[in-house]
Structure formats: C-alpha cells, structure tokens
PDB file of C-alpha atoms in Angstrom:
ATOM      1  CA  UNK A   1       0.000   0.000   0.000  1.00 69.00           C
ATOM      2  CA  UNK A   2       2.959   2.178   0.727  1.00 75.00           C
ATOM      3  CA  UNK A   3       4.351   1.398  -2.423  1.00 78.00           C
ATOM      4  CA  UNK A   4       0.975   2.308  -4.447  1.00 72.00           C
ATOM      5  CA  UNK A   5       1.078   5.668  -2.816  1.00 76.00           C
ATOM      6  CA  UNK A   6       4.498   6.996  -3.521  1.00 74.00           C
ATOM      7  CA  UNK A   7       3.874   5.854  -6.874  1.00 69.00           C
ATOM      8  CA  UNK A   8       0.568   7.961  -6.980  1.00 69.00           C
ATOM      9  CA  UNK A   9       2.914  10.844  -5.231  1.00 68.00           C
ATOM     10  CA  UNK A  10       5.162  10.595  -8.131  1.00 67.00           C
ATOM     11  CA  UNK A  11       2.529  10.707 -10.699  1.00 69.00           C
ATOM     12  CA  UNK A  12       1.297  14.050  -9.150  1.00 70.00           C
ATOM     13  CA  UNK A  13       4.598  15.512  -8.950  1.00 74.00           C
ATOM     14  CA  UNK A  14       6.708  14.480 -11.604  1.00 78.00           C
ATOM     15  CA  UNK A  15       5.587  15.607 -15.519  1.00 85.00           C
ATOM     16  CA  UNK A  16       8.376  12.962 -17.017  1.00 88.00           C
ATOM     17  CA  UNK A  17       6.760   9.804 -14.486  1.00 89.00           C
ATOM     18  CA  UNK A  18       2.973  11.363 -16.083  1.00 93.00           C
ATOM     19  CA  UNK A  19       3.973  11.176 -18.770  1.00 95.00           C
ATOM     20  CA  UNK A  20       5.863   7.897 -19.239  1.00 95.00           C
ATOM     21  CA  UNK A  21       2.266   6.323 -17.210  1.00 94.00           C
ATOM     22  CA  UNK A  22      -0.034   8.305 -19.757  1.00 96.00           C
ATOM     23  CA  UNK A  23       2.338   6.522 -22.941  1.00 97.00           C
ATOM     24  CA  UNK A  24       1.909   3.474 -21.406  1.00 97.00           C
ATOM     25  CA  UNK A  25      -1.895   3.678 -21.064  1.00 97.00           C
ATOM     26  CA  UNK A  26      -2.494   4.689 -24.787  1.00 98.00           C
ATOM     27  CA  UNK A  27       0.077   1.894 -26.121  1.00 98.00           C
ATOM     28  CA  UNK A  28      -2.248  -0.426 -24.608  1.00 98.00           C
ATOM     29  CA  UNK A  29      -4.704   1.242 -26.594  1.00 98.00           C
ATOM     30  CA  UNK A  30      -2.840   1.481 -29.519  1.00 98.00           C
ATOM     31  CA  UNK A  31      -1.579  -1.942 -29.756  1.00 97.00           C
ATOM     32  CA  UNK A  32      -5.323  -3.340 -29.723  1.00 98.00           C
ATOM     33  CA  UNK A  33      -6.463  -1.333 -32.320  1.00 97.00           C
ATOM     34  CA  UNK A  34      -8.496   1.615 -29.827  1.00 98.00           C
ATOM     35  CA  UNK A  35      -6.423   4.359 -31.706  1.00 97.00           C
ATOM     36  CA  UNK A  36      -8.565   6.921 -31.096  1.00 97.00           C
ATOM     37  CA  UNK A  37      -8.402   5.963 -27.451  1.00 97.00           C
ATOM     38  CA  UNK A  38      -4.833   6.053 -27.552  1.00 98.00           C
ATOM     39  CA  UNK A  39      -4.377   9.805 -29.442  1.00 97.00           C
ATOM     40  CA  UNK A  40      -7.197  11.453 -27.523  1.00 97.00           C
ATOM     41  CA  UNK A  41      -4.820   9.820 -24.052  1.00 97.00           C
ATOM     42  CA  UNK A  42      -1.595  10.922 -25.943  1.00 97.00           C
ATOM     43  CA  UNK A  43      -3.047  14.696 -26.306  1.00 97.00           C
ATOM     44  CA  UNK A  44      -4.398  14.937 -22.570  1.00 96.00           C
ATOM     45  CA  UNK A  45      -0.476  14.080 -22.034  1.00 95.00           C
ATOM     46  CA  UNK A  46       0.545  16.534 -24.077  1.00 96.00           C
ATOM     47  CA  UNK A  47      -1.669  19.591 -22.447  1.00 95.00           C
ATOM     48  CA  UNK A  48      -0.875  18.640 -19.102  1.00 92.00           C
ATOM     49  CA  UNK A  49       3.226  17.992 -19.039  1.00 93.00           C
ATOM     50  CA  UNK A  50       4.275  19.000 -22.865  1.00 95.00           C
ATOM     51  CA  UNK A  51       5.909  15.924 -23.950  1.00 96.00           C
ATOM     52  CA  UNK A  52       4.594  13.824 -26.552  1.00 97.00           C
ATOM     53  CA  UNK A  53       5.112  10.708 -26.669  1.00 97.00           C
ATOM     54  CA  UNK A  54       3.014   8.829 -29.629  1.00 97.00           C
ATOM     55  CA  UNK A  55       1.461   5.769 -28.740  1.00 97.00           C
ATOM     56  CA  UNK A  56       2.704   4.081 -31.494  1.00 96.00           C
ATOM     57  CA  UNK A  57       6.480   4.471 -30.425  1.00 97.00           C
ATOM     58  CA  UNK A  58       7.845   1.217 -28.457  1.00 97.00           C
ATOM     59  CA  UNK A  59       9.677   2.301 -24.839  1.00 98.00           C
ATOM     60  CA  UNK A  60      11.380  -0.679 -22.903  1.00 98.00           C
ATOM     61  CA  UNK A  61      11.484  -0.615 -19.080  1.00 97.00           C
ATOM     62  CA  UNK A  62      13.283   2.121 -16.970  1.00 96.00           C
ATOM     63  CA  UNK A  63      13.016   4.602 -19.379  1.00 97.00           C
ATOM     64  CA  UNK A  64      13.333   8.211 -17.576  1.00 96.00           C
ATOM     65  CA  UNK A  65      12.415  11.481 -18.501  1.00 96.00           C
ATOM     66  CA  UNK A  66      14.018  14.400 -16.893  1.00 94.00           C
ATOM     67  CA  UNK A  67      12.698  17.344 -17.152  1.00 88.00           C
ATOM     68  CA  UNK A  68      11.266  16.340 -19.962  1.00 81.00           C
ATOM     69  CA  UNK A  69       9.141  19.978 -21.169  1.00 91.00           C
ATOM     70  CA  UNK A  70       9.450  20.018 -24.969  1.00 95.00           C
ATOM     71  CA  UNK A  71      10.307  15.981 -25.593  1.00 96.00           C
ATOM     72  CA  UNK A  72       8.881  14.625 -28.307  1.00 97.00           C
ATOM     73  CA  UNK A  73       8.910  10.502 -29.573  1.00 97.00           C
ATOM     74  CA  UNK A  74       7.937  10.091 -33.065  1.00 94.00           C
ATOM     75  CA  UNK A  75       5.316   7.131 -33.951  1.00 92.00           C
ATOM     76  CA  UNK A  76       7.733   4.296 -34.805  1.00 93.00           C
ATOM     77  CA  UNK A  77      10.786   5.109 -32.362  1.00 96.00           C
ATOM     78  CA  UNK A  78      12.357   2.553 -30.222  1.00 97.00           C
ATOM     79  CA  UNK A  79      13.715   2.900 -26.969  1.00 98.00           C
ATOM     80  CA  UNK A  80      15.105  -0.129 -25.091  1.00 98.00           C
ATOM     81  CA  UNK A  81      15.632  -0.645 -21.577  1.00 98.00           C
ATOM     82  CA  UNK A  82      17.285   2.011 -19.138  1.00 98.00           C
ATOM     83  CA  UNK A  83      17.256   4.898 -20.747  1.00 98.00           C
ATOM     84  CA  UNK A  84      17.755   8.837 -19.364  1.00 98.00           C
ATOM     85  CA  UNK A  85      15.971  11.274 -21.919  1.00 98.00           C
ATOM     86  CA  UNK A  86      16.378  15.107 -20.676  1.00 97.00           C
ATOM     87  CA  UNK A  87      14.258  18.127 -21.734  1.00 95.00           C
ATOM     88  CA  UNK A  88      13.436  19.270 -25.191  1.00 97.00           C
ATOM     89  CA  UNK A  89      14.753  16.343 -26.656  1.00 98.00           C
ATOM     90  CA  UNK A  90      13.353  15.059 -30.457  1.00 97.00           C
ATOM     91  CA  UNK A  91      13.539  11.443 -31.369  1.00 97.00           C
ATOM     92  CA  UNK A  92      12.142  11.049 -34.694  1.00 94.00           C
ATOM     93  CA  UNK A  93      12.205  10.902 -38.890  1.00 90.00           C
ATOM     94  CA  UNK A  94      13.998  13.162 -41.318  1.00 84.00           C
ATOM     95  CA  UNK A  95      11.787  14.770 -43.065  1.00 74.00           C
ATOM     96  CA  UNK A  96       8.149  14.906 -42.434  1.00 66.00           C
ATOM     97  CA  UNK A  97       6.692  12.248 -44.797  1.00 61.00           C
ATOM     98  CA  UNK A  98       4.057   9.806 -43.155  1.00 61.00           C
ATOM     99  CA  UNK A  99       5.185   7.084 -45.746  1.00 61.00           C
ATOM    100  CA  UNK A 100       8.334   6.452 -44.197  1.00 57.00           C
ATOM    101  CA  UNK A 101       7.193   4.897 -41.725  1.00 63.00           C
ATOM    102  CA  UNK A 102      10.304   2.595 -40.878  1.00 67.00           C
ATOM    103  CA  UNK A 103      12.514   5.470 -40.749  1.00 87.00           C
ATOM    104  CA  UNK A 104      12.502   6.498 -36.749  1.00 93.00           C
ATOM    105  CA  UNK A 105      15.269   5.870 -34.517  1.00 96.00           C
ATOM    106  CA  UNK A 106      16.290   2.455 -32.321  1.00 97.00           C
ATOM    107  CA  UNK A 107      18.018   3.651 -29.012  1.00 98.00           C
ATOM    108  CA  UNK A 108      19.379   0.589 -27.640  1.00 98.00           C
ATOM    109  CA  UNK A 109      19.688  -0.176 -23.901  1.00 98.00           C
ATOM    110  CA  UNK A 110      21.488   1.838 -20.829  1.00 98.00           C
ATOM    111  CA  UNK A 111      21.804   5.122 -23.098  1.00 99.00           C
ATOM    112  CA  UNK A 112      21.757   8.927 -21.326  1.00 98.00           C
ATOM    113  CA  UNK A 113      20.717  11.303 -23.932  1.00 98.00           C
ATOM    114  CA  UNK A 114      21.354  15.392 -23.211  1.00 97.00           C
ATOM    115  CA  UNK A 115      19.301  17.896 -22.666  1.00 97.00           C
ATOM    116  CA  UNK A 116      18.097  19.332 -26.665  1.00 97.00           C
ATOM    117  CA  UNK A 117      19.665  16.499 -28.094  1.00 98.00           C
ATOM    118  CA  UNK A 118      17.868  15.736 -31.854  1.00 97.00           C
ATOM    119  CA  UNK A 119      18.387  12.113 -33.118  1.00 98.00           C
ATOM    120  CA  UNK A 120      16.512  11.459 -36.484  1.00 95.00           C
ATOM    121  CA  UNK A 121      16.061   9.209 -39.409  1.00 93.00           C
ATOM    122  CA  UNK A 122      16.864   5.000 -39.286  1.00 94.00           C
ATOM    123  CA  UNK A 123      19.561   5.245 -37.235  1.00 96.00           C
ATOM    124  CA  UNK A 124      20.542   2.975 -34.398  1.00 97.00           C
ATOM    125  CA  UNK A 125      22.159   4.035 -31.572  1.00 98.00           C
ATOM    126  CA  UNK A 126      24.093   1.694 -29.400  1.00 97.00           C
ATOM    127  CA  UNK A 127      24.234   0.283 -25.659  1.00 98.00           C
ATOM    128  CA  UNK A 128      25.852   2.234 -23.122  1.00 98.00           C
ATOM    129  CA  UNK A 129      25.860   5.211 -24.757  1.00 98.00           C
ATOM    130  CA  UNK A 130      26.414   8.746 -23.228  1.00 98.00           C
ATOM    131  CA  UNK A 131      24.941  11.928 -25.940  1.00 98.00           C
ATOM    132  CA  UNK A 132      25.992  15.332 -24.647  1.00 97.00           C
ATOM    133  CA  UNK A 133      23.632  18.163 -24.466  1.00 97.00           C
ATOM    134  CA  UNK A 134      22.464  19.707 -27.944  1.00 97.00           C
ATOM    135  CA  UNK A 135      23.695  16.818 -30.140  1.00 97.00           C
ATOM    136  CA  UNK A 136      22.584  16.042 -33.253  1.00 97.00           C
ATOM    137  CA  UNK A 137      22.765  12.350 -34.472  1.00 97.00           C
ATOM    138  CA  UNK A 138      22.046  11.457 -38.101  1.00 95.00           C
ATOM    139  CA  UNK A 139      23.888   8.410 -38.018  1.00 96.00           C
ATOM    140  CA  UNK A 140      24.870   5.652 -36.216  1.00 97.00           C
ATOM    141  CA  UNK A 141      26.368   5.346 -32.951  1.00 98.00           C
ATOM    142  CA  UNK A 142      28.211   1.967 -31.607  1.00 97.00           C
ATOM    143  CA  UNK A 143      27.966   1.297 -28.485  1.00 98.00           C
ATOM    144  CA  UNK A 144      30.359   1.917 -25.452  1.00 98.00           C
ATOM    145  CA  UNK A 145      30.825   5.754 -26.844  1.00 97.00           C
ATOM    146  CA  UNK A 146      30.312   9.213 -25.473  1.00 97.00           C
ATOM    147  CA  UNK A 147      28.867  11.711 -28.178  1.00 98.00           C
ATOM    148  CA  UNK A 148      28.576  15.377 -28.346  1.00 97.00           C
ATOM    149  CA  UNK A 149      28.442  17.507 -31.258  1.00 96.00           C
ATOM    150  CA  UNK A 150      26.248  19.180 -34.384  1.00 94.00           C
ATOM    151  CA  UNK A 151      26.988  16.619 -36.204  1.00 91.00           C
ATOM    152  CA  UNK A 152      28.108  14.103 -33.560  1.00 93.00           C
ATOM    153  CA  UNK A 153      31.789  13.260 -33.005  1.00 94.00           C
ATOM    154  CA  UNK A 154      33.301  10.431 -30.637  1.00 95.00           C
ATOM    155  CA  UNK A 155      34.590  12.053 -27.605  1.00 95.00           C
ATOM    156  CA  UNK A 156      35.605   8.613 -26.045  1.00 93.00           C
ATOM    157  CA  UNK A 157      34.956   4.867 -25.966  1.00 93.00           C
ATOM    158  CA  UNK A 158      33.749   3.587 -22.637  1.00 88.00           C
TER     159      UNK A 158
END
C-alpha cells in the first residue's frame, strides 16, 4: 500500500513519471487497435506535461524522462531498456513524410541522452551510450561511446 502511494505521489509531482504512465496507457490502446483511445490519451499528455510521446512508439522498461518539457517521440521510435531522456529532446524521422514509416530511430539499452539532443532518421544508436547536451545524431552510434556535437563526433569509448 505504501508502495501504491508513492507511486501515486510521483505521478502528481513528476511531468516525465505522467507522462511515461499516460504513454503506457495509450500503447495499450494502440496496440489493440483503440487508436482513437490512444491519441485522444496521448493529447491529454501533451496539455498537461508538454511531452509527446506517440502511442505508437515502443519504450522498454526504466526509461526516464528528466525534465522532460518540450520531448517529443515520433510514432515508430524505439527505446530499449534504461534509458535517461532530458528536456526538449526530439527522437524522430527526417523529413516529415508519413510514408516512411520505418525510418525512426532504435536507441538501444542503458543510453543517457542530453538535454536538446535531436536524433533522427533510421539510425541505431548503441548500448551504453552517453549523448551530450544539444547533439545532433544522423547516423549511427556503436555502443560503449560518449557523443557530443552538431553533427556528432566520438569524444571517447567507454
């Protein structure tokens, strides 16, 4: 019972908890074919804590959003496991064609991602992966690496 109220507590208090709960709620949705259900709880997300985060995208588990005003997860992304997102970051396509539909991100697992960082197009980036603040990755990054950069440059392997 304890548990179940922190929990609540946390959902009150903390927009990038709401909104990770409210993604997980439409997905539910979405994946059974209630899309409507799933945009109308996706936009109730989006006026109360301004992240978006489409039902449609695929999150693994410990994913955590910091701060997370201004986020926004495109329709096809994939995040895996243990993943840090900070504010006004963009995960999503080049371009803004709905046909290319396969053409969103994979962010593979234990990855910390920077506050304003934009990572677009198919592009896969790697397991234990540290992206500095304001990057932006076009391309792929292998894992064990620390990024930072417009484009993105190595800064180290890990």
């Amino acid at each position: 019972m304890i548990n179940l109220i922190k929990k609540f507590g946390k959902f009150i208090i903390d927009s990038g908890y709401q909104a990770i709960v409210l993604y997980r709620i439409s997905h539910f949705f979405w994946i059974r074919n209630f899309k409507l259900i799933a945009r109308i709880i996706t936009r109730i997300s989006i006026m109360i804590n301004s992240i978006e985060i489409s039902p449609g995208a695929n999150l693994g588990n410990n994913v955590i959003i910091s701060h997370g005003i201004g986020t926004v997860i495109g329709i096809n992304s994939v995040i895996g496991d243990n993943v840090l997102i900070r504010q006004n970051v963009t995960i999503g396509q080049k371009g803004n064609s709905h046909l290319l539909h396969d053409e969103y991100p994979t962010i593979e697992n234990n990855v910390s991602i920077g506050a304003g960082t934009v990572i677009l197009g198919k592009v896969n980036v790697g397991e234990n992966v540290i992206i500095g603040a304001n990057s932006v990755v076009t391309k792929d990054v292998p894992n064990n690496s620390v990024i930072a950069g417009v484009p993105f440059k190595i800064i180290k392997n890990i």
